[in-house]
Short mmCIF file of C-alpha atoms (C1' of nucleotides) in Angstrom, two decimals:
data_model
loop_
_atom_site.label_atom_id
_atom_site.label_comp_id
_atom_site.label_asym_id
_atom_site.label_seq_id
_atom_site.Cartn_x
_atom_site.Cartn_y
_atom_site.Cartn_z
CA MET A 1 -77.03 53.87 -4.42
CA PRO A 2 -75.32 51.20 -2.65
CA ARG A 3 -71.60 50.78 -3.66
CA ALA A 4 -69.96 48.17 -5.86
CA GLY A 5 -67.93 46.81 -3.23
CA LEU A 6 -64.62 46.27 -5.40
CA ASP A 7 -61.19 46.04 -4.55
CA PRO A 8 -58.31 45.00 -6.62
CA ALA A 9 -58.60 41.34 -6.53
CA ALA A 10 -62.06 41.45 -7.53
CA VAL A 11 -61.06 43.69 -10.47
CA THR A 12 -58.38 41.57 -11.52
CA LEU A 13 -60.66 38.35 -11.44
CA ALA A 14 -63.32 39.86 -13.47
CA ALA A 15 -60.75 41.10 -16.14
CA ALA A 16 -59.01 37.67 -16.17
CA ALA A 17 -62.44 35.97 -16.68
CA LEU A 18 -63.32 38.75 -19.37
CA ALA A 19 -59.92 37.92 -21.30
CA ASP A 20 -60.66 34.40 -21.54
CA GLU A 21 -64.00 35.10 -23.09
CA VAL A 22 -63.30 37.91 -25.41
CA GLY A 23 -59.54 37.94 -25.77
CA LEU A 24 -56.85 40.00 -24.01
CA HIS A 25 -56.98 42.70 -26.25
CA ASN A 26 -60.47 43.49 -25.97
CA VAL A 27 -60.35 43.83 -22.43
CA THR A 28 -60.90 47.63 -22.50
CA MET A 29 -61.35 49.47 -19.22
CA GLY A 30 -65.00 50.28 -20.46
CA ALA A 31 -65.84 46.75 -21.21
CA LEU A 32 -64.58 45.54 -17.79
CA ALA A 33 -66.32 48.49 -15.96
CA GLU A 34 -69.66 47.75 -17.48
CA ARG A 35 -69.39 44.12 -16.47
CA LEU A 36 -68.52 45.15 -12.88
CA GLY A 37 -71.66 47.56 -12.90
CA VAL A 38 -69.50 50.79 -12.71
CA ARG A 39 -67.98 53.38 -14.79
CA ALA A 40 -64.54 53.20 -16.29
CA PRO A 41 -62.82 55.86 -14.14
CA SER A 42 -63.79 54.35 -11.09
CA LEU A 43 -61.58 51.35 -11.64
CA TYR A 44 -58.70 53.71 -11.31
CA LYS A 45 -59.61 53.58 -7.41
CA HIS A 46 -58.26 50.13 -7.36
CA ILE A 47 -55.77 49.77 -10.08
CA ASP A 48 -52.96 52.30 -11.33
CA SER A 49 -53.16 51.76 -15.01
CA GLN A 50 -54.07 49.16 -17.76
CA ALA A 51 -50.41 47.94 -17.45
CA ASP A 52 -50.77 47.23 -13.75
CA LEU A 53 -54.08 45.30 -14.50
CA ASN A 54 -52.11 43.18 -16.74
CA ARG A 55 -49.41 42.52 -14.24
CA ARG A 56 -52.03 41.61 -11.89
CA ILE A 57 -53.52 39.24 -14.32
CA ALA A 58 -50.12 37.64 -14.90
CA LEU A 59 -49.50 37.33 -11.14
CA LEU A 60 -52.83 35.67 -10.82
CA VAL A 61 -51.76 33.30 -13.60
CA ALA A 62 -48.70 32.29 -11.81
CA GLU A 63 -50.44 31.57 -8.56
CA GLU A 64 -53.36 29.66 -9.82
CA LEU A 65 -50.82 27.53 -12.16
CA GLY A 66 -48.38 27.04 -9.29
CA ASP A 67 -51.40 25.71 -7.34
CA GLU A 68 -52.55 23.40 -9.86
CA LEU A 69 -49.05 22.13 -10.41
CA ARG A 70 -48.43 21.39 -6.64
CA THR A 71 -51.64 19.73 -6.41
CA ALA A 72 -51.21 17.55 -9.56
CA LEU A 73 -47.71 16.58 -8.74
CA GLN A 74 -48.60 15.29 -5.23
CA GLY A 75 -47.50 11.66 -4.93
CA ARG A 76 -46.20 11.29 -8.52
CA ALA A 77 -42.91 10.89 -9.83
CA GLY A 78 -41.09 10.21 -13.19
CA ARG A 79 -43.11 9.48 -16.36
CA ASP A 80 -46.24 10.14 -14.38
CA ALA A 81 -45.43 13.31 -13.03
CA LEU A 82 -43.92 14.65 -16.22
CA ALA A 83 -47.46 13.83 -17.94
CA ALA A 84 -49.29 15.42 -14.91
CA ALA A 85 -47.49 18.66 -15.26
CA ALA A 86 -47.65 18.82 -18.94
CA ARG A 87 -51.50 17.98 -18.86
CA THR A 88 -51.84 20.67 -16.37
CA MET A 89 -50.16 23.32 -17.99
CA ARG A 90 -51.83 22.49 -21.36
CA ASP A 91 -55.36 22.34 -19.81
CA TYR A 92 -54.86 25.62 -17.92
CA ILE A 93 -53.62 27.50 -21.10
CA ILE A 94 -56.48 25.89 -23.24
CA LYS A 95 -59.09 26.85 -20.67
CA HIS A 96 -57.55 30.19 -19.82
CA PRO A 97 -56.12 31.57 -23.10
CA GLY A 98 -56.99 35.24 -22.18
CA ARG A 99 -55.42 35.38 -18.78
CA TYR A 100 -52.36 33.29 -20.10
CA ALA A 101 -51.75 35.89 -22.83
CA ALA A 102 -51.20 38.48 -20.03
CA THR A 103 -47.88 36.79 -18.78
CA VAL A 104 -46.29 37.63 -22.18
CA ARG A 105 -44.47 40.75 -22.70
CA LEU A 106 -43.75 42.11 -19.15
CA GLY A 107 -40.76 43.03 -17.52
CA VAL A 108 -39.66 41.81 -13.89
CA THR A 109 -38.64 44.91 -11.97
CA GLY A 110 -36.43 43.11 -8.99
CA PRO A 111 -35.69 39.77 -7.46
CA ASP A 112 -38.40 40.60 -4.97
CA ASP A 113 -41.08 41.25 -7.24
CA PRO A 114 -44.00 39.14 -6.37
CA LEU A 115 -44.34 38.29 -9.83
CA ALA A 116 -40.84 36.87 -10.12
CA LEU A 117 -41.58 34.89 -6.95
CA ALA A 118 -44.83 33.38 -8.27
CA GLY A 119 -43.14 32.35 -11.53
CA ALA A 120 -40.36 30.99 -9.35
CA ARG A 121 -42.58 28.77 -7.62
CA VAL A 122 -43.88 27.39 -10.97
CA LEU A 123 -40.45 26.93 -12.04
CA GLU A 124 -39.85 24.81 -8.69
CA SER A 125 -42.72 22.45 -9.64
CA LEU A 126 -41.12 21.82 -13.17
CA ALA A 127 -37.91 21.10 -11.40
CA ALA A 128 -39.58 18.52 -8.95
CA VAL A 129 -40.52 16.63 -12.01
CA LEU A 130 -37.05 16.55 -13.27
CA SER A 131 -35.84 15.50 -9.67
CA GLY A 132 -37.49 12.07 -10.66
CA TYR A 133 -35.20 11.53 -13.38
CA ASN A 134 -31.46 11.67 -11.88
CA ILE A 135 -30.29 14.24 -14.16
CA ASP A 136 -26.80 15.69 -13.93
CA PRO A 137 -27.27 18.67 -11.93
CA ALA A 138 -25.06 20.75 -14.38
CA ASP A 139 -27.90 19.85 -16.88
CA THR A 140 -30.93 20.65 -14.68
CA VAL A 141 -31.44 24.22 -15.91
CA HIS A 142 -31.06 22.86 -19.55
CA ALA A 143 -33.59 20.52 -18.89
CA LEU A 144 -36.00 22.87 -17.10
CA ARG A 145 -35.68 25.35 -20.21
CA LEU A 146 -36.65 22.37 -22.31
CA LEU A 147 -40.02 21.71 -20.41
CA ARG A 148 -40.79 25.45 -20.25
CA SER A 149 -40.15 25.99 -23.85
CA LEU A 150 -41.93 22.93 -25.04
CA PHE A 151 -45.15 23.26 -22.80
CA HIS A 152 -45.38 27.09 -23.44
CA GLY A 153 -44.88 26.68 -27.17
CA PHE A 154 -47.28 23.78 -27.66
CA ALA A 155 -50.00 25.23 -25.82
CA THR A 156 -49.82 28.66 -27.19
CA ILE A 157 -49.72 27.42 -30.77
CA GLU A 158 -52.84 25.20 -29.74
CA ALA A 159 -54.48 28.12 -28.07
CA GLN A 160 -54.13 30.12 -31.11
CA GLY A 161 -55.58 27.20 -33.64
CA GLY A 162 -52.07 27.04 -35.39
CA PHE A 163 -51.99 23.00 -35.77
CA GLU A 164 -53.61 22.98 -38.99
CA MET A 165 -53.57 19.30 -39.84
CA ASP A 166 -56.28 16.76 -39.05
CA THR A 167 -54.17 14.65 -37.06
CA ASN A 168 -55.40 14.45 -33.62
CA VAL A 169 -53.65 16.84 -31.28
CA ASP A 170 -53.97 14.89 -28.30
CA GLU A 171 -52.15 12.21 -29.85
CA SER A 172 -49.32 14.56 -30.73
CA PHE A 173 -49.40 15.64 -27.05
CA ASN A 174 -48.79 12.11 -25.74
CA TRP A 175 -46.02 11.25 -28.13
CA LEU A 176 -44.48 14.34 -27.04
CA ILE A 177 -44.39 13.42 -23.43
CA ASP A 178 -43.24 10.04 -24.39
CA PHE A 179 -40.52 11.63 -26.29
CA VAL A 180 -39.38 13.69 -23.43
CA ASP A 181 -39.55 11.18 -21.00
CA ARG A 182 -37.47 8.58 -22.97
CA GLY A 183 -34.79 11.42 -23.49
CA LEU A 184 -34.76 12.34 -19.90
CA SER A 185 -34.56 8.58 -18.71
CA LEU A 186 -31.60 8.12 -21.03
CA LYS A 187 -29.73 11.21 -19.82
CA SER A 188 -30.21 9.71 -16.08
CA GLN A 189 -27.78 6.83 -16.88
CA MET B 1 -44.29 68.27 -53.99
CA PRO B 2 -43.11 65.01 -55.38
CA ARG B 3 -44.86 61.89 -54.32
CA ALA B 4 -43.58 59.36 -52.00
CA GLY B 5 -43.60 56.45 -54.46
CA LEU B 6 -45.17 53.89 -51.78
CA ASP B 7 -46.60 50.61 -52.58
CA PRO B 8 -48.10 47.73 -50.15
CA ALA B 9 -44.60 46.06 -49.97
CA ALA B 10 -42.81 49.20 -49.03
CA VAL B 11 -45.42 49.97 -46.17
CA THR B 12 -45.13 46.41 -44.95
CA LEU B 13 -41.20 46.52 -44.96
CA ALA B 14 -41.12 49.77 -43.18
CA ALA B 15 -43.72 48.84 -40.59
CA ALA B 16 -41.71 45.21 -39.95
CA ALA B 17 -38.65 47.42 -39.51
CA LEU B 18 -40.43 49.75 -37.05
CA ALA B 19 -41.59 46.73 -35.31
CA ASP B 20 -38.21 45.45 -34.69
CA GLU B 21 -37.09 48.83 -33.28
CA VAL B 22 -39.74 49.90 -30.98
CA GLY B 23 -42.11 46.63 -30.57
CA LEU B 24 -44.89 45.73 -32.66
CA HIS B 25 -47.58 47.49 -30.22
CA ASN B 26 -45.72 50.79 -30.82
CA VAL B 27 -46.11 50.59 -34.42
CA THR B 28 -48.92 53.26 -34.92
CA MET B 29 -50.03 54.56 -38.12
CA GLY B 30 -48.95 57.95 -37.25
CA ALA B 31 -45.38 56.67 -36.46
CA LEU B 32 -45.27 54.62 -39.62
CA ALA B 33 -46.44 57.43 -41.67
CA GLU B 34 -43.79 59.69 -40.23
CA ARG B 35 -41.03 57.27 -40.89
CA LEU B 36 -42.53 57.08 -44.54
CA GLY B 37 -42.73 60.77 -44.92
CA VAL B 38 -46.40 60.99 -45.06
CA ARG B 39 -49.53 61.54 -43.31
CA ALA B 40 -51.52 58.74 -41.62
CA PRO B 41 -54.72 58.78 -43.54
CA SER B 42 -52.28 58.18 -46.82
CA LEU B 43 -51.42 54.75 -45.68
CA TYR B 44 -54.91 53.56 -46.36
CA LYS B 45 -54.20 53.91 -49.91
CA HIS B 46 -51.95 50.73 -49.63
CA ILE B 47 -53.38 48.68 -46.77
CA ASP B 48 -56.70 48.15 -45.81
CA SER B 49 -56.16 48.31 -41.81
CA GLN B 50 -54.01 47.80 -39.23
CA ALA B 51 -54.99 44.18 -39.20
CA ASP B 52 -54.28 44.06 -42.76
CA LEU B 53 -50.89 45.26 -42.09
CA ASN B 54 -50.02 42.81 -39.36
CA ARG B 55 -51.48 40.26 -41.79
CA ARG B 56 -48.86 41.48 -44.47
CA ILE B 57 -46.15 41.35 -42.08
CA ALA B 58 -46.74 38.04 -40.81
CA LEU B 59 -46.78 36.90 -44.47
CA LEU B 60 -43.44 38.61 -44.86
CA VAL B 61 -42.05 36.71 -41.93
CA ALA B 62 -43.33 33.53 -43.14
CA GLU B 63 -41.52 34.21 -46.79
CA GLU B 64 -38.53 35.41 -45.07
CA LEU B 65 -38.15 32.62 -42.60
CA GLY B 66 -39.07 30.08 -45.33
CA ASP B 67 -36.12 31.63 -47.61
CA GLU B 68 -33.57 31.54 -44.73
CA LEU B 69 -34.45 27.95 -43.71
CA ARG B 70 -33.99 26.64 -47.62
CA THR B 71 -30.86 28.34 -47.71
CA ALA B 72 -29.57 27.08 -44.45
CA LEU B 73 -30.57 23.26 -44.85
CA GLN B 74 -29.11 23.11 -48.49
CA GLY B 75 -26.73 20.19 -48.40
CA ARG B 76 -27.33 19.24 -44.82
CA ALA B 77 -28.99 16.21 -43.11
CA GLY B 78 -29.68 14.56 -39.65
CA ARG B 79 -28.02 16.50 -36.75
CA ASP B 80 -26.53 18.76 -38.92
CA ALA B 81 -29.74 19.71 -40.56
CA LEU B 82 -31.48 20.01 -37.35
CA ALA B 83 -28.81 22.30 -35.74
CA ALA B 84 -29.16 24.64 -38.58
CA ALA B 85 -32.77 24.96 -38.77
CA ALA B 86 -32.81 25.64 -35.03
CA ARG B 87 -30.13 28.34 -35.29
CA THR B 88 -31.85 29.86 -38.25
CA MET B 89 -35.17 30.02 -36.58
CA ARG B 90 -33.80 31.49 -33.34
CA ASP B 91 -31.62 33.92 -35.01
CA TYR B 92 -34.23 35.21 -36.99
CA ILE B 93 -36.77 35.73 -33.99
CA ILE B 94 -34.01 37.36 -32.06
CA LYS B 95 -32.84 39.72 -34.92
CA HIS B 96 -36.54 40.38 -35.48
CA PRO B 97 -38.88 39.96 -32.49
CA GLY B 98 -41.22 42.83 -33.52
CA ARG B 99 -42.08 41.29 -37.04
CA TYR B 100 -42.11 37.84 -35.65
CA ALA B 101 -44.71 38.97 -32.82
CA ALA B 102 -47.06 39.69 -35.83
CA THR B 103 -47.30 36.09 -36.63
CA VAL B 104 -49.10 35.38 -33.13
CA ARG B 105 -52.92 35.64 -32.97
CA LEU B 106 -54.09 35.59 -36.52
CA GLY B 107 -56.81 33.45 -38.18
CA VAL B 108 -56.25 31.75 -41.29
CA THR B 109 -59.20 32.18 -43.45
CA GLY B 110 -58.86 29.45 -46.08
CA PRO B 111 -56.54 26.66 -47.64
CA ASP B 112 -55.61 29.09 -50.45
CA ASP B 113 -54.85 31.85 -48.07
CA PRO B 114 -51.34 33.10 -48.80
CA LEU B 115 -50.28 33.19 -45.26
CA ALA B 116 -51.19 29.63 -44.93
CA LEU B 117 -49.10 28.59 -47.94
CA ALA B 118 -46.10 30.58 -46.90
CA GLY B 119 -46.52 28.83 -43.51
CA ALA B 120 -46.90 25.32 -45.14
CA ARG B 121 -43.43 26.09 -46.83
CA VAL B 122 -41.88 26.50 -43.59
CA LEU B 123 -43.24 23.54 -42.31
CA GLU B 124 -42.02 21.72 -45.31
CA SER B 125 -38.43 22.78 -44.31
CA LEU B 126 -38.89 21.44 -40.74
CA ALA B 127 -40.31 18.16 -42.50
CA ALA B 128 -37.01 17.89 -44.56
CA VAL B 129 -35.06 17.80 -41.34
CA LEU B 130 -36.98 15.09 -40.13
CA SER B 131 -36.49 13.13 -43.43
CA GLY B 132 -33.03 12.98 -42.42
CA TYR B 133 -34.00 10.70 -39.57
CA ASN B 134 -35.87 7.66 -40.71
CA ILE B 135 -38.98 8.57 -38.71
CA ASP B 136 -41.95 6.11 -38.83
CA PRO B 137 -44.28 8.28 -41.30
CA ALA B 138 -47.24 7.91 -38.63
CA ASP B 139 -44.99 9.93 -36.31
CA THR B 140 -43.77 12.62 -38.67
CA VAL B 141 -46.82 15.15 -37.95
CA HIS B 142 -45.85 14.67 -33.99
CA ALA B 143 -42.21 15.08 -34.72
CA LEU B 144 -43.11 18.16 -36.64
CA ARG B 145 -45.08 19.48 -34.08
CA LEU B 146 -42.42 19.14 -31.54
CA LEU B 147 -39.73 20.86 -33.29
CA ARG B 148 -42.29 23.71 -34.13
CA SER B 149 -43.30 23.78 -30.54
CA LEU B 150 -40.04 24.10 -29.15
CA PHE B 151 -38.42 26.30 -31.46
CA HIS B 152 -41.15 28.65 -30.97
CA GLY B 153 -41.50 28.28 -27.16
CA PHE B 154 -37.69 28.67 -26.64
CA ALA B 155 -37.02 31.53 -29.03
CA THR B 156 -40.20 33.54 -27.93
CA ILE B 157 -39.48 33.04 -24.07
CA GLU B 158 -35.85 34.22 -24.72
CA ALA B 159 -36.88 37.18 -26.93
CA GLN B 160 -39.10 38.46 -24.12
CA GLY B 161 -36.07 38.13 -21.60
CA GLY B 162 -37.72 35.19 -19.83
CA PHE B 163 -34.71 33.04 -19.17
CA GLU B 164 -33.63 34.92 -15.87
CA MET B 165 -31.20 32.68 -14.44
CA ASP B 166 -27.55 33.34 -15.35
CA THR B 167 -26.80 30.06 -16.89
CA ASN B 168 -25.77 30.63 -20.54
CA VAL B 169 -28.76 30.46 -22.87
CA ASP B 170 -26.54 29.25 -25.78
CA GLU B 171 -25.38 26.32 -23.51
CA SER B 172 -28.75 25.53 -23.16
CA PHE B 173 -29.89 25.84 -26.66
CA ASN B 174 -27.03 23.34 -27.73
CA TRP B 175 -28.22 20.94 -25.02
CA LEU B 176 -31.50 21.19 -26.36
CA ILE B 177 -30.45 20.28 -29.95
CA ASP B 178 -28.45 17.36 -28.60
CA PHE B 179 -31.44 16.21 -26.70
CA VAL B 180 -33.84 16.50 -29.85
CA ASP B 181 -31.26 14.90 -31.97
CA ARG B 182 -30.73 11.69 -29.71
CA GLY B 183 -34.44 11.31 -29.26
CA LEU B 184 -35.13 11.44 -32.93
CA SER B 185 -32.20 9.03 -33.61
CA LEU B 186 -33.85 6.55 -31.13
CA LYS B 187 -36.96 6.44 -32.81
CA SER B 188 -35.71 5.80 -36.04
CA GLN B 189 -34.45 2.39 -35.07
"C1'" DA C 1 -73.99 63.99 15.37
"C1'" DT C 2 -69.95 65.37 12.97
"C1'" DT C 3 -65.82 64.49 10.73
"C1'" DC C 4 -63.47 62.36 6.99
"C1'" DC C 5 -61.79 58.84 4.23
"C1'" DT C 6 -63.21 55.87 0.40
"C1'" DG C 7 -65.26 54.80 -3.74
"C1'" DG C 8 -68.19 56.04 -6.80
"C1'" DC C 9 -69.62 59.75 -10.54
"C1'" DT C 10 -69.22 63.49 -14.65
"C1'" DA C 11 -66.50 66.18 -17.56
"C1'" DA C 12 -62.47 66.65 -20.20
"C1'" DC C 13 -57.96 65.95 -22.73
"C1'" DG C 14 -54.90 63.83 -25.90
"C1'" DG C 15 -54.04 59.64 -28.79
"C1'" DC C 16 -55.48 56.41 -31.61
"C1'" DA C 17 -57.49 54.14 -35.94
"C1'" DT C 18 -60.18 55.10 -39.63
"C1'" DT C 19 -63.45 57.58 -42.88
"C1'" DA C 20 -65.17 61.27 -45.94
"C1'" DG C 21 -63.90 64.19 -49.45
"C1'" DC C 22 -61.11 67.59 -51.60
"C1'" DT C 23 -56.48 68.31 -54.80
"C1'" DT C 24 -52.52 67.17 -57.02
"C1'" DT C 25 -49.67 64.48 -59.26
"C1'" DT C 26 -48.52 61.29 -63.03
"C1'" DA C 27 -49.00 57.66 -66.34
"C1'" DG C 28 -51.25 56.58 -70.58
"C1'" DC C 29 -53.29 57.76 -74.79
"C1'" DT C 30 -54.12 60.68 -78.96
"C1'" DA D 1 -47.62 68.28 -76.39
"C1'" DG D 2 -51.88 68.14 -74.39
"C1'" DC D 3 -56.07 65.88 -72.21
"C1'" DT D 4 -58.19 62.52 -69.42
"C1'" DA D 5 -58.62 59.72 -65.39
"C1'" DA D 6 -56.87 56.99 -61.81
"C1'" DA D 7 -53.86 57.00 -58.13
"C1'" DA D 8 -51.92 58.95 -54.14
"C1'" DG D 9 -51.49 62.48 -51.45
"C1'" DC D 10 -53.85 66.16 -48.13
"C1'" DT D 11 -56.94 68.13 -44.43
"C1'" DA D 12 -60.90 67.79 -41.27
"C1'" DA D 13 -63.67 65.41 -38.71
"C1'" DT D 14 -65.67 61.01 -35.99
"C1'" DG D 15 -65.68 57.93 -32.23
"C1'" DC D 16 -63.33 54.92 -29.03
"C1'" DC D 17 -59.86 54.31 -25.54
"C1'" DG D 18 -56.94 55.33 -21.60
"C1'" DT D 19 -56.18 58.47 -18.08
"C1'" DT D 20 -56.72 62.68 -15.07
"C1'" DA D 21 -59.20 66.32 -12.30
"C1'" DG D 22 -62.49 67.42 -9.29
"C1'" DC D 23 -66.89 66.81 -7.35
"C1'" DC D 24 -70.20 64.27 -4.15
"C1'" DA D 25 -72.26 60.71 -1.28
"C1'" DG D 26 -72.08 56.87 1.98
"C1'" DG D 27 -70.35 54.79 5.87
"C1'" DA D 28 -67.41 54.21 9.47
"C1'" DA D 29 -64.95 56.20 13.70
"C1'" DT D 30 -64.95 59.58 16.91
#
DNA sequence: ATTCCTGGCTAACGGCATTAGCTTTTAGCT
DNA sequence: AGCTAAAAGCTAATGCCGTTAGCCAGGAAT
C-alpha cells in the first residue's frame, strides 16, 4: 500500500475544511482521519493533540485573514478602506465559520508565539485602516478595539443565525460602516 | 438515604455556577452530578440531555440579563441609559463567562420558543436605550444590531483575554460608549 | 543490499454521554 | 395508619472519542 503523504499543514487544512462543513465541534479525530484516508491514531504522527490541531487551525485563520486584509486594503484609505476591511472580515467568517470558531478560547503562550504574531499582523491591517482617519494617537488603541469588537461581534452573531428579524442584514452592515466612518471622521477634527 | 430534592431549575443553576468556575466545556455530567451529591445518570430524571442543559442555561442567562437590564435602565435615558446597559452587560459576562458561553451556538426552534421570548426581552431593553435618541424608526433595527454586536464582541473578547495590550480596558470601554453616544446623537438630528 | 527513520497500522485504556432496568423513597388517597 | 404508584435515585452496560503503546512496512541513504 502506498502512503498517504500527509504532513501537519495538510492535516490542518483538511480539518479546517471539515470544520467549515460540519462545525468545529464535529471535527472528531475519526472523521478527520476518514476524510484523509487514514486511521485516527495515524494523525498523531503529524499533530500533538486535538488542542494542538485547534491551535494550528487558528494560526491558519490568522494568516489567511491577514493576507486577505492586506490584499483588500491595497490602495484604499478612509471610508473606502474601512468598508473593505469590514467586508473582508465578514465574508471570511461567513464563508469559514468552522475554522473561525477555532480562534475562540485559546491562550497565547508568549510574545514570540506564532499565533500572537499572526494575530498582530491582522491588527496591523486594522490599524492601517485607522491611519486614514487622523485619530489622536492616544485613542488609536481604543478605536482598534472598537473595530475588532464590532466586526467580531457582528459576524459571529450573523454566522450563528442570531439576527432573527427579517430586516436585511446587508443593509444593517452598510449602516454600521457608515456609522463608524462618521464617528471616526468626527474624532479627527 | 434521603433524596437530593433536585428539579430542573436546581440542576440548571448548579450547572451554570459550575460553568462559571471551570468553564462550560468542563461541565461534565459526572462533575455536575458530584457537585449535586448524586450519580450522573440520575440527572437525566430532570434534563433530557446535555444539549437540553445548555439550552436551559442559555434561557437562564437571557432571563437574568433581561432582569438586570430592566433594573439598571429604570429612570435613565440617553447617554446615561446607554452607559448603564453597556456596563450591565459587560459586568454580567465578565462575572459569568461560563454560563454566557452557553448562549453561543444554539438554534431557536420557533417563535414561541421560551428562549426566543427571553432573548426578545433583552432586545427590548436595548431598544429602550435607543428610544432616548430620537432615531429614525427605519434605522432602529440597525442601531439595535450595532449595540448587540458591539457589546457581545467586546465582552467576549475581553472574557477570553483577547485584549493583549497593556492599555486599560476600562478606558477603552468608556471611550467606546462615548463614541456610540456621539454617533447616535448625530443621527437624531 | 542493508539499515534505519518515518508514517502507517491494530489493540487497548480511560473518560464521556446516554440508556436500560431495578429499587427505594415519598406524596396522595382511603 | 396503611396502600399504591409515580418520581427519583442507583448499578450495569453500550458506544464513541481522544490518546498511548507497540508493531510493521516502505522508501531513502549509505
